[in-house]
Amino acid sequence: MPPSWISGDCVGMFASVALRDLIEGPERPGRYFGTSRFASWAAVGERVVVVAGPEAVRLPNCVVVHEMPDTRALLVGCGAVVLGGQRTLVSRWWDPKPVLAATSLTELRRAVGVLARHMEPSTDDSLGSALAGRVAVDVIDASKRLLGRGTGLTPSGDDVLSGAFAAFLLLGAAVDDPSAARLIASARPPLLRLSAHDSTTFSGALIGHALIGEVALPVATLLRALAGRGSIQDALDDLATVGHSSGPALAQGVFAGATGVCGGRQ
Amino acid sequence: MTTSLEIRSGRYHDSVRLMQASRALLEVSGIQDALVAMATDLNLELLAGMGFDLESACGAGPDDLLVAIRAADPADVEVAHRCLDEVLSLRPEAPARWALGPSARTIESATRRIEANVALVSVPGPHAFVEAMAALRAGLHVMVFSDNVPIEQEVTLKREAARRNLLVMGPDCGTTIVSGVGLGFANVVLPGPIGITGASGTGIQQLCCLLDAADVGVRHALGTGSRDLSVEVGAASTMSALAALDAEPSVEVILVVSKPPAPTVAARVREAAAACATPVVMALLGESGSTLEEAAAEATRLLERTAPSPLSWPTPIGRKPRPGVLRGLFSGGTLMDEAAVIAAADPDVPEHRLVDLGADEYTQGRPHPMIDYRLRLEQLHEAADDPTTAVILLDVVLGHGAHPDPASELAPAIRETADRGAAVVVSLCGTRHDPQDRDSQASMLQRAGASVWLSNAAAARHAVALAKGHES
């Protein structure tokens, strides 16, 4: 028989660095609480880990495996993820927090104008206005009106919030506006408490990631495009295919976050 | 004793698969020697050197597969042939969406099917130019893993790439990491603020490992090929890679590493580095005696972080070291160059003899010593037999593409060497997440009697001290 390493038995996965502390920490069991054709999601302590197949959207809290395991046993820690008894090591890490190219407010306004031309107009711009005002309580009030609203694993209102918070934080840094990071830092603790109470576990976890700038890959691509790297329309088209309603809702959120950075003067 | 030499006409397999096949046959019980290779002039010469009678290979050419086996018993040869068929019929498991439809036959058709922007060319050197040029014309950046590509072809490729605003990584590019995706020999790194461009595969790997130990991640590490900083090539790819890394917003510090460069070319690279908006740390070996360890520490400091002392797994010295010859058996050329600079700088070292077993003359027709430790083990035994040998310095490179468990191969030989009175020092190039488990590899080597260092420079300094009869 040929030695086992020739046949490619060495199992590897791609992992988000957002999960690094969990993967490198002590081994802990995971409890699955949902599954779809392309991914399963599990609670590991207070956190949520998504085990995704190659076709799934790359979420900020996911590990990507070649094949979804048949069994539901999951252990995370000691440098690996154990899926159905198979110890899986990280063969590639990726960073869900995009570093955007520096841009100017003028350029960003121009990019947001392009984004607006390719999107359905929104009837409610209260979140974008609240972010533009840079007042934390207004942002929290606007968020309460969206949190948990809509159907599905990630209600549309939550998707809007995730897109908006990440866009506001990251595009704010790209135009060198420190007030954006300050606003998110002060709104973050109450928003985390609210999302834990008023939304689904899965969706609440994604809002938590967005509040520190960690996003799904298609959202990162759209944010890069808004900062001048890549086609806005192509990125928007890709994002539109995410989930049943998540993609368009995330795009609405990105628009709200970006207009918030621009001061709402679109 | 029986020998078998079979020619399989018109059968082609890639060189990596054939190296794996040769290795698999040697693991079959009773097999003393084996070579599975295309019947090139070089491989026929190698076969003659192994003592095979070439009469039955008469007329075989580069399109034919050679299967040469020497065994104690004819039955063993039969088992080996069955094993070979099994290895050659293995197909890597592909995710379902890639398994649909027949494979693409040309770079152009592959490019039309998927949204690739990089091609990896790993074919015998004489064929690499054509494939790399086809990839450039299809609009792809190219990594040329192949060596033995004429330098004038390298110059042509890099001119074409510049014209198309593309990057050629190579030829003879062993390591590249793009957004965490390793091509060739590559370590598992965390994404971070460092960008590396390197005319040195093991130089890139050593920097990645030292930075990883300081908890500093690497965004991209772009290999440029071992001759890029030669007069002929004029750092064409290094300049392009430097510009690309400078334009990448997530890169906060750039490292440039190279084997000893041509001085005029090094000066031009320094000028380009000075013009970058991103801080650049130069690690050009042979210049002012700086080491890769110092370069990694400087990059860490530029990020306003503390650079810790690189890890080591020392072995308590049981007896006073005997002074004598420092022997070095390397698989990485840059690691050898760095050790040679350190040894040469100390006039009190009685003698140092360092060899790069990854150099072309040792790898023709056989696996690279990072994959296959046979040649190194032979040389290790030979060095240990020499009573003038005081210390043997080895590099052990981990990561994707490298041997899956090098310590298990080396440990018995290290134990034997230590018993004969020579010290063994290992420069271990690996990160925390490498599939071989760096720390357990280090422990295994240490238990066998070697002192193990994450920094190649530190390993070389330790070996120099031992060669002088000092305890450290």
XYZ file of C-alpha atoms in Angstrom, chain A residues 105 109 132 259 262-266:
9
model
C -15.026 61.870 1.418
C -19.783 60.283 -1.943
C -24.731 60.579 10.237
C -24.391 57.517 3.788
C -20.825 60.863 4.262
C -22.963 62.801 6.722
C -26.231 61.820 5.112
C -25.886 64.558 2.524
C -26.604 62.445 -0.572
